[in-house]
XYZ file of C-alpha atoms in Angstrom:
592
model
C -14.010 -25.012 51.549
C -15.890 -21.837 50.603
C -19.378 -21.758 49.114
C -18.332 -20.940 45.566
C -15.683 -23.660 45.627
C -18.254 -26.236 46.688
C -20.676 -25.127 43.995
C -17.960 -25.104 41.332
C -16.613 -28.571 42.205
C -20.072 -30.039 42.529
C -21.026 -28.759 39.075
C -17.726 -29.884 37.584
C -18.093 -33.421 38.968
C -21.597 -33.741 37.539
C -20.924 -31.960 34.240
C -17.166 -32.015 33.616
C -17.466 -30.161 30.308
C -20.138 -27.666 31.271
C -17.653 -25.088 32.517
C -15.636 -25.017 29.338
C -16.272 -23.195 26.099
C -17.283 -25.617 23.292
C -13.952 -24.952 21.525
C -11.916 -24.829 24.709
C -9.860 -27.956 24.118
C -6.748 -27.111 26.062
C -7.846 -25.204 29.164
C -8.704 -26.987 32.416
C -10.033 -25.285 35.508
C -8.752 -26.751 38.743
C -8.980 -26.046 42.449
C -5.949 -25.556 44.649
C -6.795 -26.839 48.146
C -3.703 -25.114 49.518
C -4.457 -21.663 48.141
C -8.242 -22.069 48.037
C -8.439 -20.468 44.602
C -9.304 -21.630 41.147
C -6.715 -21.410 38.426
C -6.333 -22.465 34.819
C -3.972 -25.094 33.541
C -3.257 -25.339 29.849
C -2.401 -28.799 28.559
C -1.739 -29.889 25.031
C -3.872 -32.676 23.653
C -2.680 -34.954 20.895
C -3.625 -33.496 17.542
C -4.785 -35.672 14.668
C -3.246 -34.304 11.497
C -2.813 -35.457 7.934
C 0.422 -34.604 6.165
C 0.549 -34.587 2.384
C 4.033 -35.120 0.979
C 4.979 -34.883 -2.641
C 6.147 -38.280 -4.010
C 9.558 -36.993 -5.092
C 10.332 -35.485 -1.702
C 12.037 -37.572 0.942
C 11.504 -36.886 4.576
C 14.654 -35.877 6.399
C 15.236 -35.801 10.112
C 14.486 -32.441 11.689
C 17.504 -30.633 13.062
C 17.770 -30.701 16.832
C 15.895 -27.892 18.531
C 17.903 -25.451 20.595
C 17.667 -26.114 24.276
C 17.941 -23.721 27.133
C 17.988 -24.609 30.767
C 14.829 -23.191 32.246
C 14.786 -21.774 35.695
C 11.997 -23.356 37.714
C 9.191 -21.022 38.638
C 9.174 -20.823 42.431
C 6.157 -22.590 43.858
C 4.008 -20.397 46.022
C 4.202 -21.200 49.709
C 0.969 -22.257 51.384
C -0.778 -19.193 52.751
C -2.960 -19.414 55.817
C -5.485 -16.575 55.560
C -5.847 -14.303 58.539
C -9.146 -14.305 60.362
C -10.300 -11.024 58.720
C -9.327 -12.418 55.312
C -11.262 -15.596 56.003
C -14.374 -13.583 56.885
C -14.020 -11.182 53.945
C -13.420 -14.005 51.458
C -16.431 -15.942 52.738
C -18.612 -12.847 52.403
C -17.194 -12.193 48.919
C -18.049 -15.765 47.898
C -21.577 -15.346 49.227
C -22.041 -12.167 47.164
C -20.665 -13.801 43.995
C -22.759 -16.946 44.454
C -26.116 -15.675 45.642
C -26.333 -11.880 45.239
C -24.458 -11.065 42.027
C -23.268 -14.134 40.111
C -22.025 -13.593 36.533
C -25.362 -13.557 34.701
C -24.089 -12.252 31.334
C -21.497 -13.924 29.143
C -19.585 -10.626 28.910
C -18.706 -10.915 32.615
C -18.729 -14.702 33.018
C -15.142 -15.955 33.496
C -16.095 -19.305 31.972
C -16.486 -17.505 28.635
C -14.314 -14.429 29.026
C -11.317 -16.589 29.984
C -11.859 -19.418 27.523
C -9.456 -20.511 24.797
C -6.485 -18.197 24.397
C -7.977 -15.595 26.711
C -7.191 -17.969 29.595
C -4.391 -16.726 31.861
C -0.889 -18.178 31.961
C 1.809 -18.378 34.612
C 5.011 -16.379 34.509
C 7.777 -17.768 32.311
C 11.465 -16.986 32.919
C 13.707 -16.130 29.937
C 13.538 -19.063 27.524
C 15.308 -19.484 24.210
C 13.096 -19.637 21.121
C 13.392 -21.403 17.785
C 13.333 -19.462 14.524
C 11.303 -21.841 12.356
C 11.182 -19.716 9.191
C 13.476 -17.087 7.704
C 15.829 -15.056 9.873
C 15.512 -12.123 12.237
C 16.716 -8.818 10.730
C 19.488 -6.982 12.563
C 17.294 -3.892 13.024
C 15.169 -5.958 15.411
C 17.967 -6.222 17.957
C 16.141 -5.074 21.050
C 12.845 -6.208 22.565
C 9.226 -6.323 21.488
C 7.039 -6.176 24.599
C 3.278 -6.541 24.642
C 0.970 -5.788 27.558
C -2.371 -7.382 28.330
C -4.773 -8.636 31.020
C -3.854 -11.872 32.803
C -5.649 -12.386 36.141
C -3.406 -13.651 38.914
C -6.361 -15.603 40.328
C -9.315 -17.032 38.499
C -12.153 -14.651 39.450
C -14.664 -15.784 42.043
C -17.477 -13.840 40.428
C -18.160 -11.465 37.518
C -15.093 -10.637 35.439
C -14.577 -8.380 32.424
C -11.653 -8.709 30.017
C -10.410 -5.257 31.073
C -10.137 -6.356 34.739
C -7.089 -8.657 34.436
C -3.711 -8.001 36.052
C -1.105 -6.661 33.660
C 1.355 -9.157 32.214
C 4.214 -8.293 29.882
C 5.232 -10.769 27.169
C 8.665 -9.866 25.829
C 10.760 -11.322 23.041
C 14.332 -10.062 23.242
C 16.326 -10.340 20.022
C 20.088 -10.234 19.651
C 22.143 -11.238 16.619
C 19.381 -13.333 15.099
C 18.511 -15.197 18.323
C 15.386 -14.713 20.406
C 14.539 -15.127 24.087
C 10.981 -15.040 25.367
C 9.784 -14.067 28.846
C 6.424 -13.414 30.543
C 6.144 -11.534 33.832
C 3.382 -9.837 35.770
C 3.691 -6.111 36.294
C 4.271 -6.035 40.042
C 1.675 -3.393 40.820
C 0.560 -2.592 44.342
C -2.619 -4.576 43.671
C -0.675 -7.575 42.406
C 1.721 -7.562 45.364
C -0.863 -7.377 48.140
C -3.034 -10.059 46.541
C -0.008 -12.252 45.896
C 0.949 -11.953 49.550
C -2.617 -12.615 50.727
C -3.127 -15.559 48.382
C -6.514 -14.321 47.155
C -8.177 -11.333 45.415
C -8.691 -8.223 47.551
C -9.504 -5.291 45.272
C -12.806 -5.670 43.349
C -13.141 -5.700 39.579
C -14.136 -2.227 38.398
C -15.712 -3.069 35.026
C -17.735 -6.046 36.265
C -18.101 -5.752 40.027
C -20.748 -3.024 40.310
C -23.923 -4.077 38.515
C -27.148 -3.313 40.338
C -27.829 -1.391 43.545
C -27.509 -4.369 45.881
C -24.283 -5.641 44.330
C -22.755 -2.158 44.339
C -23.731 -1.590 47.963
C -22.398 -4.856 49.327
C -19.197 -4.816 47.259
C -18.602 -1.197 48.207
C -19.104 -2.034 51.884
C -16.791 -5.046 51.605
C -14.093 -2.995 49.893
C -14.330 -0.301 52.571
C -14.120 -2.951 55.301
C -10.982 -4.449 53.728
C -9.374 -0.996 53.640
C -10.333 -0.245 57.252
C -8.946 -3.622 58.315
C -5.642 -2.716 56.678
C -5.755 -5.237 53.836
C -4.949 -2.491 51.332
C -4.366 1.247 51.157
C -6.191 2.865 48.208
C -3.743 5.786 48.187
C -1.099 3.353 46.921
C -3.108 2.787 43.741
C -5.473 0.045 42.693
C -4.592 -0.013 38.987
C -3.641 -2.982 36.849
C -1.008 -1.551 34.439
C -2.461 -3.924 31.834
C -2.916 -1.747 28.753
C 0.239 -0.510 27.034
C 3.886 0.552 27.296
C 5.737 3.776 26.591
C 9.373 4.888 26.554
C 10.009 8.516 27.505
C 12.076 10.560 29.922
C 14.705 7.820 29.905
C 12.331 5.278 31.441
C 10.157 2.402 30.222
C 6.637 2.320 31.645
C 3.817 -0.207 31.841
C 0.573 1.766 31.709
C -3.068 1.524 32.651
C -5.207 4.634 32.806
C -6.632 3.937 36.272
C -3.267 4.398 38.006
C 0.161 5.973 37.796
C 2.764 4.476 35.442
C 4.881 1.546 36.627
C 8.529 1.678 35.644
C 9.860 -1.607 34.221
C 13.192 -2.822 32.913
C 14.326 -5.534 30.486
C 17.470 -7.247 31.760
C 20.298 -8.344 29.415
C 19.120 -11.960 29.685
C 15.585 -10.944 28.643
C 13.974 -11.021 32.085
C 11.451 -8.344 33.048
C 11.567 -6.424 36.314
C 9.121 -3.939 37.820
C 11.004 -1.065 39.432
C 7.980 0.604 40.983
C 5.161 3.131 40.730
C 6.284 6.452 39.281
C 4.793 9.862 40.173
C 7.360 12.197 38.553
C 8.704 13.481 41.870
C 5.243 13.897 43.339
C 3.921 15.959 40.418
C 1.507 13.357 38.989
C -1.603 12.472 40.940
C -3.909 9.486 40.756
C -3.577 8.400 37.138
C -2.331 8.923 33.587
C -3.471 7.901 30.120
C -2.183 4.610 28.751
C -1.564 6.367 25.413
C 0.918 9.224 25.810
C 2.248 10.670 22.547
C 5.997 11.033 22.114
C 7.210 13.609 19.621
C 10.097 11.889 17.787
C 11.870 15.198 17.116
C 11.649 16.869 20.546
C 11.431 13.640 22.640
C 8.669 15.257 24.694
C 5.799 13.134 25.964
C 2.295 14.624 25.885
C -0.314 13.055 28.129
C -3.439 13.595 30.218
C -5.454 12.163 33.034
C -9.217 12.036 33.394
C -11.676 11.041 36.070
C -15.211 11.247 37.459
C -14.658 14.471 39.411
C -14.103 17.969 37.942
C -11.952 18.972 36.258
C -12.757 15.849 34.271
C -9.690 16.315 32.041
C -6.156 17.469 32.881
C -3.557 17.899 30.148
C 0.229 17.956 30.677
C 3.558 17.044 29.136
C 6.871 15.532 30.234
C 10.128 16.982 28.939
C 12.993 14.801 27.600
C 14.585 14.754 31.062
C 11.473 13.280 32.644
C 10.224 16.484 34.292
C 6.443 16.892 34.278
C 4.841 20.279 33.601
C 1.884 21.547 35.684
C -1.558 20.246 34.771
C -3.748 22.269 32.443
C -7.292 21.641 33.754
C -9.952 21.534 31.032
C -13.158 22.787 32.686
C -14.928 23.091 29.325
C -15.385 19.312 29.428
C -18.552 19.562 31.484
C -19.144 15.897 32.279
C -16.928 12.837 32.631
C -16.146 11.149 29.333
C -14.300 7.943 28.499
C -11.039 9.452 27.217
C -8.850 6.485 26.364
C -6.644 8.099 23.717
C -5.858 11.405 22.012
C -3.595 12.810 19.277
C -1.051 15.564 18.789
C 0.165 17.649 15.876
C 3.156 19.988 15.837
C 0.875 22.765 17.125
C -2.056 21.147 18.883
C -3.359 18.428 21.167
C -6.661 16.865 20.100
C -9.201 15.272 22.463
C -12.440 13.430 21.772
C -15.570 13.762 23.894
C -17.581 10.706 22.870
C -20.875 9.054 23.784
C -19.155 6.675 26.209
C -18.841 8.251 29.634
C -18.385 7.568 33.304
C -21.464 7.530 35.514
C -20.451 8.308 39.111
C -24.038 9.108 40.121
C -25.417 5.923 38.551
C -22.661 3.970 40.288
C -24.018 5.165 43.634
C -27.493 3.976 42.670
C -26.379 0.629 41.302
C -25.613 1.433 37.691
C -22.532 0.614 35.659
C -19.473 2.864 36.194
C -19.189 3.247 32.417
C -22.055 3.564 29.941
C -23.259 5.187 26.729
C -25.420 8.256 26.145
C -27.083 8.015 22.738
C -28.383 11.572 23.001
C -24.962 13.121 23.412
C -23.316 14.732 20.365
C -19.643 13.704 20.117
C -17.178 16.532 19.732
C -13.468 17.143 19.198
C -11.463 19.524 21.362
C -8.360 21.327 20.076
C -5.855 23.114 22.329
C -2.355 24.464 21.587
C 0.003 21.762 22.713
C 2.082 24.188 24.816
C -0.966 25.865 26.372
C -0.637 26.953 30.007
C -4.402 27.186 30.477
C -7.551 26.279 28.533
C -8.326 29.788 27.283
C -7.579 28.729 23.685
C -9.436 25.402 23.885
C -12.007 25.019 21.102
C -14.667 22.332 20.700
C -16.197 21.151 17.423
C -19.333 19.001 17.179
C -18.814 15.864 15.087
C -22.090 13.887 15.185
C -21.672 10.112 15.054
C -17.894 10.207 15.561
C -16.969 7.970 18.514
C -13.302 7.047 18.764
C -11.516 5.045 21.423
C -8.129 4.968 19.681
C -6.471 7.694 17.610
C -3.958 6.758 14.907
C -2.321 10.081 14.035
C -2.941 13.774 13.356
C -1.129 16.636 11.630
C -1.396 20.294 10.635
C -2.111 21.590 7.144
C -2.469 25.063 5.586
C 0.112 26.549 7.909
C -1.719 25.316 10.972
C -5.174 26.557 9.940
C -6.381 22.987 9.303
C -6.091 19.867 11.438
C -6.316 16.328 10.031
C -7.147 13.399 12.305
C -7.032 9.691 11.377
C -8.936 7.373 13.729
C -11.254 4.329 13.782
C -14.874 5.383 14.327
C -16.923 2.896 16.354
C -20.206 2.513 14.491
C -21.941 0.537 17.245
C -20.704 2.336 20.335
C -23.383 0.868 22.605
C -21.653 -2.537 22.367
C -18.179 -1.300 23.328
C -18.014 -2.850 26.797
C -20.552 -5.689 26.787
C -20.544 -7.079 23.242
C -17.131 -6.394 21.750
C -17.853 -9.066 19.160
C -20.527 -6.753 17.701
C -18.233 -3.734 17.329
C -17.412 -2.469 13.860
C -14.863 0.336 13.521
C -14.434 2.219 10.261
C -11.204 4.206 9.899
C -12.016 7.816 9.009
C -10.177 10.999 8.080
C -11.494 14.143 9.762
C -10.527 17.676 8.735
C -11.180 20.730 10.909
C -10.751 24.211 9.482
C -9.837 26.283 12.520
C -10.624 29.548 10.748
C -14.138 28.722 9.548
C -15.044 26.000 12.075
C -15.974 23.698 9.181
C -15.630 19.963 9.917
C -15.540 17.352 7.159
C -14.946 13.617 7.346
C -15.016 10.507 5.206
C -14.111 6.826 5.658
C -10.802 5.629 4.275
C -11.725 1.972 4.781
C -15.009 0.303 5.600
C -13.391 -2.904 6.848
C -13.528 -3.578 10.607
C -10.159 -2.129 11.658
C -8.664 -0.971 14.947
C -5.315 -0.923 16.796
C -3.866 1.182 13.981
C -0.164 2.066 14.175
C 2.272 4.099 12.072
C 5.992 4.565 11.679
C 6.837 6.174 15.082
C 8.966 8.797 13.316
C 5.753 10.304 11.865
C 3.845 10.951 15.096
C 2.296 14.421 14.877
C 3.156 15.010 11.232
C 1.644 13.975 7.914
C 1.984 10.271 7.257
C 0.944 8.043 4.408
C 0.806 4.498 5.782
C -1.186 2.877 8.580
C -1.014 -0.743 9.754
C -4.224 -1.894 11.432
C -5.626 -5.061 12.971
C -8.531 -6.707 11.152
C -11.282 -7.742 13.559
C -13.620 -10.556 12.672
C -14.886 -9.850 15.250
C -12.826 -7.935 17.797
C -11.080 -8.508 20.114
C -9.800 -11.366 17.948
C -7.595 -10.266 15.060
C -7.579 -12.343 11.860
C -4.919 -10.357 10.033
C -3.156 -7.089 9.306
C -4.135 -4.448 6.727
C -1.841 -1.761 5.335
C -3.585 1.491 4.388
C -2.368 4.326 2.188
C -4.355 7.250 3.605
C -3.354 9.511 0.702
C -5.502 7.455 -1.689
C -8.750 8.810 -0.266
C -7.714 12.380 -0.968
C -8.173 11.716 -4.696
C -11.191 9.478 -5.257
C -12.473 8.361 -1.820
C -11.861 4.685 -2.560
C -10.832 2.122 0.063
C -7.268 2.749 1.176
C -6.165 -0.853 1.862
C -3.106 -1.526 -0.295
C -1.714 -4.674 1.361
C -3.076 -7.394 3.599
C -2.093 -10.578 5.414
C -4.650 -13.024 6.837
C -3.137 -15.336 9.456
C -5.093 -18.422 8.404
C -7.925 -20.548 9.738
C -7.875 -20.795 13.503
C -5.023 -18.286 13.859
C -5.462 -14.905 15.511
C -3.084 -12.106 16.337
C -3.106 -8.750 18.047
C -2.091 -5.168 17.524
C 0.702 -4.837 14.934
C 3.777 -2.708 15.534
C 5.935 -1.053 12.882
C 9.732 -1.179 13.254
C 11.681 0.890 10.692
C 14.959 -0.372 9.301
C 18.099 1.212 10.707
C 18.800 3.089 7.483
C 15.250 3.498 6.205
C 14.426 6.392 3.901
C 10.864 5.623 2.847
C 8.091 5.752 5.436
C 7.163 2.083 5.014
C 10.718 0.745 4.780
C 10.628 -1.625 7.730
C 8.846 -4.538 9.356
C 5.474 -5.206 10.943
C 5.596 -7.501 13.982
C 2.924 -9.231 16.030
C 2.218 -12.238 18.215
C -0.071 -14.812 16.556
C -1.786 -17.797 18.175
C -3.075 -20.943 16.442
C -6.106 -22.204 18.365
C -5.986 -25.571 16.609
C -2.420 -26.447 17.581
C -2.199 -24.365 20.742
C 1.036 -22.754 19.509
C 1.969 -19.080 19.570
C 4.454 -17.432 17.232
C 6.179 -14.105 16.730
C 5.818 -12.969 13.117
C 8.018 -10.466 11.312
C 6.464 -9.187 8.076
C 7.884 -7.101 5.244
C 5.941 -3.821 5.431
C 6.635 -2.945 1.783
C 5.316 -6.148 0.203
C 1.756 -6.474 -1.206
C 1.034 -9.466 1.009
C 3.076 -8.408 4.027
C 5.345 -11.380 3.387
C 6.755 -13.237 6.382
C 10.450 -12.515 6.854
C 10.839 -14.458 10.108
C 8.656 -16.779 12.159
C 9.664 -17.514 15.746
C 8.006 -20.379 17.609
C 7.385 -19.306 21.181
C 7.964 -21.728 24.067
C 4.501 -21.109 25.488
C 1.247 -19.637 24.267
C 0.682 -15.894 24.531
C -2.878 -14.898 25.533
C -4.612 -12.233 23.454
C -3.834 -8.776 24.809
C -3.734 -5.082 24.098
C -0.846 -2.804 23.070
C 2.867 -3.347 22.520
C 6.130 -1.513 21.956
C 9.477 -2.227 20.340
C 12.561 -0.884 22.142
C 15.936 -0.933 20.417
C 18.963 -2.473 22.099
C 20.746 0.828 22.668
C 17.661 2.208 24.449
C 17.354 -0.929 26.591
C 20.934 -0.471 27.747
C 20.160 3.051 28.976
C 17.320 1.981 31.266
C-alpha cells in the first residue's frame, strides 16, 4: 500500500468524519485495494421529513414509477501496475504527502470534491420520471451539459478545473426522457483508464512552489520518456462546454483540440475521437466558439504561453478551417476564455488574468493576476486575413471571463458588448466563493475611440445566455445564473438589456430561486419551434437538492414573470455541478 493510502486510511480510522465536509452527508471516500486508488461512493441516508396534509385531502397511492432495465456498468478488471508505473506512483505519492500536500482549501480534494462536487460513475441510458407538468414537443432532442468529474480521486492538490470531462445528457422524445452520463474519452482519460491510476499532472493545482514544480515536472518528463503517455496526442480534459458546427458535435476544453461526440438514438453518448480539421488545427481551441445562426460559420481562436499569444480563425459550414490570423499586438499571454462576434467584427478581451510561463519555471502558478495591468478590448474585422486592422481600446477595471453577446450599431461605427465584469478578479482561481460579477454594457465608438460602459445589473450574475438566433446581432433578453456565491447557482434571472438604455435602472425583469438547499447551473434557452418573439421559449437547467440528494431537470417558461416551471424531470442519479451545456434538436442529432 502506498504512503498516501496508509496516511489516508490511518486518519480515517482515527477520525472517520474528519475527511468529510461538515455538510457532506452522502459522500463516502473509500479505498480500492485492487486498483490502489481512492474513489467516492454516494449513498442515500434516510431523511427525516414532516409532511403537512390538509384535513380534507385524502392520501392516494402513488402511480407506479416507470421502470427501465439498466445495463450493468462493466466492472473494471484488476490492473497490475508495471514496474515503471509502480515507481512513478510511489514517487508521486511521496511528493503529494511530504513535498506538496494540498495546503489550501481551494486545492484540497476533501473540500473541492465535497457534496455535489463529488464525482460520479458513468450511467447508461436510463428512463426518467416526469414528476411535474409535461415536456414540450420543441424539446425533442437532447440537452447535454459538460463538467469536471475526475476519473480517480486525486492523490494530491486538485482544483475544480482539473477534472476529467463528463457529459450528462437528457434525451427527450415525445414527452419521455432518458438520462445518460459518460466520460469524454480523451487521450488522457484512455491512458489513465488503461493504467488504473493518474498519469498526467493537474495543471491548475500541481505546480505551486519551485520544489513542487521541479519534481512534478521531472516526474512528468520521466513518464513521457518511459512511454506512459505521448504529449503530442493532447493532455486536455474536454470538460468545459459543447458546440455544434460543421456538421459535428464537439466536447471542448481550451487546453486541447475538440473531441467529436455523438448521441445515439437510445440516448447513449459516444466519443468519436480528437478532431484537428484535417491537420489544420494545432494544439488547442477555445471552449467558446461563436456560431453565426444565419451563415452557420463558427468563429474561434486559440491562445497560449508562446507568441503569437492569440490566433484567430473560423470554420465554414462544411467544417473547413481557415488559416490562422496571428495577433502579435497581444504582447503577453492573457487568459482568453471567451470572446464575442458581431456581423462585422470579432471582439477579444485582454484582462488582468494572465499566464505566467516564466513564473512557472521558477515555481509560481501557471495562471495569476496582474493588478497593474490595464484591461483592454481588441476589435478586428471578423473576415480579416491579417491583424493590420486590429484595434485595441483601454477599458480600466473591465475584466471579463465570459461574454454574453455583441452587436453593431450606427452602421458599424459603434460596437456594443454585454458581459459580466468580475469585480474581484484576484479571487478568480483560488476563492471563487468571493467572486462578484456585475453584468455591464460597453459601447465603443470606432470613429472617435470613445468607450463608455455602465452596469445593467448589480446582482452577482454569470453564465449568461441568449436566444441562439440572436448571436452577433442586437438582442433584448439575457438569462443568467445567480451566484450566492459562485460556483453554486441559487436561481435564474432574466434581464431586459434595453431597459438600461433609458434610465440606467437594474434590468432584471424575471427571476426564479430554486429554494433552500437547491442549486443549479448555467441556464440554456430553447426557442419554440414557431417562435416569433425573442423570449418565446423555455429555459432549462439541471438542479440539485443537497438536502434530499436528488437532481432534477427543470423546464421553465421564459416569458413568465417568475420563470414558471413547465416540466420537472426527476433524474435517476445526481448530477454534479458543472460548466456549460447545449441543446441539440432531434433533426440535428440524426445528422451526426
